[in-house]
Short mmCIF file of C-alpha atoms in Angstrom, two decimals:
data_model
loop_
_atom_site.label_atom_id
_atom_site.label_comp_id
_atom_site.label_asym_id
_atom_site.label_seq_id
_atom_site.Cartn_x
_atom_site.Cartn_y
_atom_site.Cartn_z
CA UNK A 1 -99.32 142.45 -57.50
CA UNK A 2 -99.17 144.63 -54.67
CA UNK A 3 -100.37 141.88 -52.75
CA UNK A 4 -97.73 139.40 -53.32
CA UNK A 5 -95.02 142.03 -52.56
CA UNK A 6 -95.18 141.81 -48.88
CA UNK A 7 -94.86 137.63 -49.19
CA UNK A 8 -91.92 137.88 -50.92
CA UNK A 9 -90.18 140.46 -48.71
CA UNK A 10 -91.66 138.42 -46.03
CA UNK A 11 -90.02 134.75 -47.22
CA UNK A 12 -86.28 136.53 -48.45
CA UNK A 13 -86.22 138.15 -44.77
CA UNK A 14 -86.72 134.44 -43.52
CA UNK A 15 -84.37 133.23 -45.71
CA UNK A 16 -81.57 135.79 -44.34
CA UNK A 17 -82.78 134.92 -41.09
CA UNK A 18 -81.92 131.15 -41.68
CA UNK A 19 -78.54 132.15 -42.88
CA UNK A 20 -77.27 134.29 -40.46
CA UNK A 21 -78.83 131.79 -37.46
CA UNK A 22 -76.18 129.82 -35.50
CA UNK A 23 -76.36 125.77 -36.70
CA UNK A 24 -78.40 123.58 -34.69
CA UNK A 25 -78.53 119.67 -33.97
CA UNK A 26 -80.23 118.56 -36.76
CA UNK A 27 -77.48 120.29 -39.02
CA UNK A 28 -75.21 117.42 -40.52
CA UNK A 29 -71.88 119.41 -39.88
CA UNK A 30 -71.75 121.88 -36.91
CA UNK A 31 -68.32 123.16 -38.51
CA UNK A 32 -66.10 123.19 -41.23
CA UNK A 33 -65.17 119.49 -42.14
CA UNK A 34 -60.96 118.54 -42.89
CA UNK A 35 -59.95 117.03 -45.27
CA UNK A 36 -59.19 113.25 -43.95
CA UNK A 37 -55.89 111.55 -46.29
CA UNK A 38 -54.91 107.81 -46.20
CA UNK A 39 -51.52 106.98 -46.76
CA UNK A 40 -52.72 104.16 -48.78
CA UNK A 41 -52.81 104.86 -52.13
CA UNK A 42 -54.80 102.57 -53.17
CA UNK A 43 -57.83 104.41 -51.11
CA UNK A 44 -59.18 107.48 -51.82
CA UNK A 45 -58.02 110.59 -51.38
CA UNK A 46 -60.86 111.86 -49.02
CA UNK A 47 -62.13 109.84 -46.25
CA UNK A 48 -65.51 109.80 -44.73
CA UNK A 49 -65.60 111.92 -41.51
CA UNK A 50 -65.27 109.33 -37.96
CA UNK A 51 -65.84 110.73 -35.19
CA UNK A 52 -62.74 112.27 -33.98
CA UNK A 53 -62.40 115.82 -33.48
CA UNK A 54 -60.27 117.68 -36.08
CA UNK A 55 -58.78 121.59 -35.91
CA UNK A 56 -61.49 123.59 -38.18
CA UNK A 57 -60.14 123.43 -41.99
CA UNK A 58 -57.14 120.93 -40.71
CA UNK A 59 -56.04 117.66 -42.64
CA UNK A 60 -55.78 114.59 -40.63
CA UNK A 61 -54.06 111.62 -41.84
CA UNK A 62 -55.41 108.37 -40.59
CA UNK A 63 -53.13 105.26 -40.98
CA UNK A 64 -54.86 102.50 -42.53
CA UNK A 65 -57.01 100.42 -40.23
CA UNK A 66 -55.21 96.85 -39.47
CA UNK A 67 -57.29 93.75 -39.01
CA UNK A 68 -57.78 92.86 -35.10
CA UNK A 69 -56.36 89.42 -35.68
CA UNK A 70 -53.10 90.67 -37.17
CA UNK A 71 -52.81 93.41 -34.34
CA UNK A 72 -53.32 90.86 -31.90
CA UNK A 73 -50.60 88.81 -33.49
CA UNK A 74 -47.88 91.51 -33.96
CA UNK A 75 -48.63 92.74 -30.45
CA UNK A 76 -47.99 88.86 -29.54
CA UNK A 77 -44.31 88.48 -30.61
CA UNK A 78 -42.96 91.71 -29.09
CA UNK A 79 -43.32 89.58 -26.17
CA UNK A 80 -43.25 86.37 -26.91
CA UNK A 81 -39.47 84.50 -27.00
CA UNK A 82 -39.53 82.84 -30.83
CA UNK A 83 -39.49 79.39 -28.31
CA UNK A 84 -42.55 80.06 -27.34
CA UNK A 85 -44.04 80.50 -31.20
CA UNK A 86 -42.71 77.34 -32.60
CA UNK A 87 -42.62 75.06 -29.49
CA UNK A 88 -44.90 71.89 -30.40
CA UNK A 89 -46.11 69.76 -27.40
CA UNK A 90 -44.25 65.91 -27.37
CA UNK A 91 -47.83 64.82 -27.48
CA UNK A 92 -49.24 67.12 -30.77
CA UNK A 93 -45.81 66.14 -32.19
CA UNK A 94 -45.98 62.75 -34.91
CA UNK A 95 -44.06 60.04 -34.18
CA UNK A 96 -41.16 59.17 -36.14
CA UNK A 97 -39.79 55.90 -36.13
CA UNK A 98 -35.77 55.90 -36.06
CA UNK A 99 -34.33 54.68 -39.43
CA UNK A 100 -31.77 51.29 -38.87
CA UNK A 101 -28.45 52.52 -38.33
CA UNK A 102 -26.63 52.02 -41.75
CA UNK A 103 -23.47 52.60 -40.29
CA UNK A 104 -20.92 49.97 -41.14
CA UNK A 105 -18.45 49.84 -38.46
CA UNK A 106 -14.69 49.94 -39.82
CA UNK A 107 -13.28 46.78 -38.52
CA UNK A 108 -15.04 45.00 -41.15
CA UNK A 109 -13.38 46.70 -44.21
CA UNK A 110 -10.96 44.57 -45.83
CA UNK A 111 -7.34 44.42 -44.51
CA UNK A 112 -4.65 42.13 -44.63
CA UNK A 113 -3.73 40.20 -41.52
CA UNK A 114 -1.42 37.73 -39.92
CA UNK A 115 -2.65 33.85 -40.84
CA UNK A 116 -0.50 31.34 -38.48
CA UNK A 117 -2.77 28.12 -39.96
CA UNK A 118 -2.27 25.10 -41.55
CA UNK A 119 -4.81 25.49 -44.49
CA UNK A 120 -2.74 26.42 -48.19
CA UNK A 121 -3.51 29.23 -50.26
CA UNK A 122 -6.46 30.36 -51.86
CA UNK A 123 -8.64 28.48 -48.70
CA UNK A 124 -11.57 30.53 -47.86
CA UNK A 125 -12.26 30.47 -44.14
CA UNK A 126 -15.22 31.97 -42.65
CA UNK A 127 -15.84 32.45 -38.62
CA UNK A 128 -19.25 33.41 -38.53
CA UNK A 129 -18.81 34.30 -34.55
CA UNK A 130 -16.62 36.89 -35.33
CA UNK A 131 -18.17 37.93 -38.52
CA UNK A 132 -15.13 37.71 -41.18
CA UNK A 133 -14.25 36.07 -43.61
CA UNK A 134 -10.08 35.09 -44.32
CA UNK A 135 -8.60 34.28 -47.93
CA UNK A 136 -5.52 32.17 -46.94
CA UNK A 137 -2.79 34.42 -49.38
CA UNK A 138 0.45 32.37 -48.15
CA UNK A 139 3.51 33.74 -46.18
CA UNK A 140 2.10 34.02 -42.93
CA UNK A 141 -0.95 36.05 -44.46
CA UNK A 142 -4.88 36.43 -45.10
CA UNK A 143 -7.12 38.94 -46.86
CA UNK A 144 -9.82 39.37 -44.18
CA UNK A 145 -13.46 40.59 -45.18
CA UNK A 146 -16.56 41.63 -42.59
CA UNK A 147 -19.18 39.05 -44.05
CA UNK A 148 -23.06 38.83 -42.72
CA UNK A 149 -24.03 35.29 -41.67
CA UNK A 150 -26.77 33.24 -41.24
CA UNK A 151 -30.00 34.53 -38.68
CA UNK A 152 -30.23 32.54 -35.53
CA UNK A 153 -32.02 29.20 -36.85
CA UNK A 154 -30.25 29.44 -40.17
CA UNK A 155 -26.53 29.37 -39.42
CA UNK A 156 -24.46 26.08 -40.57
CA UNK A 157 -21.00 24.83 -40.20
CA UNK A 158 -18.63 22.56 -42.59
CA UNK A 159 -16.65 22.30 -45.27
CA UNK A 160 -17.73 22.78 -48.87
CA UNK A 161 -15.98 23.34 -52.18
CA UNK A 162 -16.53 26.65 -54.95
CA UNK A 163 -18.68 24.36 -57.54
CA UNK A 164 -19.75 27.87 -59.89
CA UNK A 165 -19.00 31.37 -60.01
CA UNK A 166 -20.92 33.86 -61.50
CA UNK A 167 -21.42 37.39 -62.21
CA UNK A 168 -24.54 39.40 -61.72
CA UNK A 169 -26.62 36.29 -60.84
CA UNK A 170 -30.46 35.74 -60.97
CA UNK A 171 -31.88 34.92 -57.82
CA UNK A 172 -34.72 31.82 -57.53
CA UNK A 173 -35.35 31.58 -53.89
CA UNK A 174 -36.12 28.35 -52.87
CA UNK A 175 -40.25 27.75 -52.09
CA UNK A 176 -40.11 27.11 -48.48
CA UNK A 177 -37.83 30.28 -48.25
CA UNK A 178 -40.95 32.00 -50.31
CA UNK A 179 -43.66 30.24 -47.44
CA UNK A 180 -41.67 30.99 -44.33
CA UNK A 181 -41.02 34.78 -45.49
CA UNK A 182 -44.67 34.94 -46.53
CA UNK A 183 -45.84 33.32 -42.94
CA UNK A 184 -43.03 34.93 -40.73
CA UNK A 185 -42.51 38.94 -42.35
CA UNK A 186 -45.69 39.10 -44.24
CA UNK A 187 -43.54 39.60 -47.70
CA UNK A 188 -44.25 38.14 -51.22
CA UNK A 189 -40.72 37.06 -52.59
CA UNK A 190 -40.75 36.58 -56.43
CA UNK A 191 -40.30 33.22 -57.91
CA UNK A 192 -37.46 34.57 -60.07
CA UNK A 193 -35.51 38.02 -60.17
CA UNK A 194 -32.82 39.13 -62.45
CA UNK A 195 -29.44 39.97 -61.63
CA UNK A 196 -28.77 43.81 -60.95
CA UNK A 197 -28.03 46.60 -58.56
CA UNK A 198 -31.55 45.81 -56.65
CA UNK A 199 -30.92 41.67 -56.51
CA UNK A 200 -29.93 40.60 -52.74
CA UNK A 201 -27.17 38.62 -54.16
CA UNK A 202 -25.47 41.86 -55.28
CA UNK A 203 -22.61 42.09 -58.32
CA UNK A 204 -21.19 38.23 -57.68
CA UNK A 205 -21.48 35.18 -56.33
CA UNK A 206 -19.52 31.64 -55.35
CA UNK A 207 -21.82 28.76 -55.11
CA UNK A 208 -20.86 26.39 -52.30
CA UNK A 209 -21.35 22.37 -52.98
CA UNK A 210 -24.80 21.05 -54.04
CA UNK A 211 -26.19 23.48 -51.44
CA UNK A 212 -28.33 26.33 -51.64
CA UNK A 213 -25.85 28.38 -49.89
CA UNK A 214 -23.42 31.17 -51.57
CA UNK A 215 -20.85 33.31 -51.11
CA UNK A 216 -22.36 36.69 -52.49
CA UNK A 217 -22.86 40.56 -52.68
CA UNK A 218 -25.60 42.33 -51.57
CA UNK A 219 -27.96 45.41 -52.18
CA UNK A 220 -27.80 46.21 -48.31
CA UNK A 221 -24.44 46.91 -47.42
CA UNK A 222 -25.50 47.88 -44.06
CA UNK A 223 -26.13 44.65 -42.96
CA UNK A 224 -22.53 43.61 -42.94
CA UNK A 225 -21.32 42.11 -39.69
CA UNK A 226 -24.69 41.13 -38.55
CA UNK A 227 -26.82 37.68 -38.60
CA UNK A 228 -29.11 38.47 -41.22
CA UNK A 229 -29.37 36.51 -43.82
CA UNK A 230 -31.41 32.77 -44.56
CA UNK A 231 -27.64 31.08 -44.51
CA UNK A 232 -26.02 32.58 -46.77
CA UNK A 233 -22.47 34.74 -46.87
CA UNK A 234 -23.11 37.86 -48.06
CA UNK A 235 -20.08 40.41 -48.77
CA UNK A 236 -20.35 44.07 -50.11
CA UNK A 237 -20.32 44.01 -53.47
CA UNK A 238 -16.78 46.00 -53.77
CA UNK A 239 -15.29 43.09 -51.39
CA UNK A 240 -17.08 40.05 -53.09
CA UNK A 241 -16.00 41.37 -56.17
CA UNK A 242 -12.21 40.94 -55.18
CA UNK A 243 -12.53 37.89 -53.65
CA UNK A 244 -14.18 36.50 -57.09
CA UNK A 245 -11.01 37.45 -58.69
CA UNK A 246 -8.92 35.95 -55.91
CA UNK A 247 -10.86 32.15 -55.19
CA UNK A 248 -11.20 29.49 -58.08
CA UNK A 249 -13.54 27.04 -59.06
CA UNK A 250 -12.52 23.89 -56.60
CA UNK A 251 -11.39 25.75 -53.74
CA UNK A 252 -12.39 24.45 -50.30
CA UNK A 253 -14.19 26.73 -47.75
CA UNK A 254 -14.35 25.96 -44.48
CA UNK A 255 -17.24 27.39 -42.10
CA UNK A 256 -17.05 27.70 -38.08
#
């Protein structure tokens, strides 16, 4: 017993010695750590130590690390003119191809105008030069209408009679309209197509002769004024309409 006395004494004064000695490198801390908070809230309260220096028992408050591409793109439009972000290069940019104007200029509205002929009223007259179409009313006066006409190759002059009216008609295309459409435009016309909003001959229709031409509506009102069409007069719907009231069964129609 008296033995182990003096190693006892002898490890407690090493002990004491170790505590009151200053701390060296191989110490984790060499003083007091602080107390690191995020303003995040969703982190936790205390933060591992970096390696910044802190006062002794301070609290440091480190903001919350951002990504490096998101600094790099925040520090990019402080400087950068909001030109500069969106501009697109003409050659990175798609091409669009401009839509057909569908703009129907107002000289072909319907308006009455002087008439100084010979022909008697309730003649239909059509100048397809000049793109109208004149109901002969009497008096020294004509209903005029902006018409479409016949596509170079396809326009016709003479004189016909109104043989049939009808409302809403179907539309048979003829078959060597259906083989030239198919060889020229690349389109498959149908054999037969009831009358309605989406029929080319549009709400009405005055059948000229024992031809295959008409006076009719049409589901592109657009085209008015232009040469367009396989022979045919087409009208907007609105104007054919009206003149379907105004011209009867017999009436001559004269085209120049």
């Amino acid at each position: 017993m008296k033995k182990l006395l003096p190693v006892l004494l002898s490890g407690a004064a090493l002990s004491l010695a170790a505590l009151s000695a200053p701390a060296t490198a191989g110490d984790r801390y060499g003083q007091r750590p602080p107390v690191v908070l995020s303003p995040d809230l969703s982190a936790p309260w205390v933060m591992q130590l970096g390696g910044q220096a802190a006062p002794r028992g301070g609290i440091v408050y480190r903001a919350k690390p951002q990504p490096q591409r998101a600094r790099a793109v925040q520090q990019r439009s402080l400087f950068a003119s909001p030109r500069q972000v969106t501009r697109v290069s003409a050659a990175a940019a798609p091409r669009v191809k401009p839509a057909p104007a569908r703009q129907l200029d107002p000289k072909f509205l319907p308006q009455t105008v002087a008439y100084n002929g010979g022909e008697k009223p309730g003649t239909i007259i059509i100048d397809t030069n000049d793109r109208f179409l004149y109901f002969v009313l009497g008096d020294g006066q004509a209903r005029r209408y902006g018409v479409g006409v016949g596509k170079e190759g396809h326009a016709w002059s003479g004189t016909e009679r109104i043989t049939r009216k009808a409302e809403w008609p179907d539309w048979r295309p003829p078959a060597e309209m259906i083989k030239r459409v198919r060889e020229q435009e690349g389109r498959i016309l149908p054999v037969h197509m009831k009358g309605g909003p989406e029929n080319p001959l549009g709400a009405r229709a005055l059948y000229l002769g024992s031809t295959l031409y008409r006076i009719h509506g049409t589901n592109q009102p657009w085209t008015i004024g232009r040469a367009v069409s396989s022979g045919c007069i087409r009208m907007r719907n609105e104007d054919v309409t009206e003149l379907y009231e105004r011209a009867q069964i017999g009436a001559k129609v004269i085209v120049i």
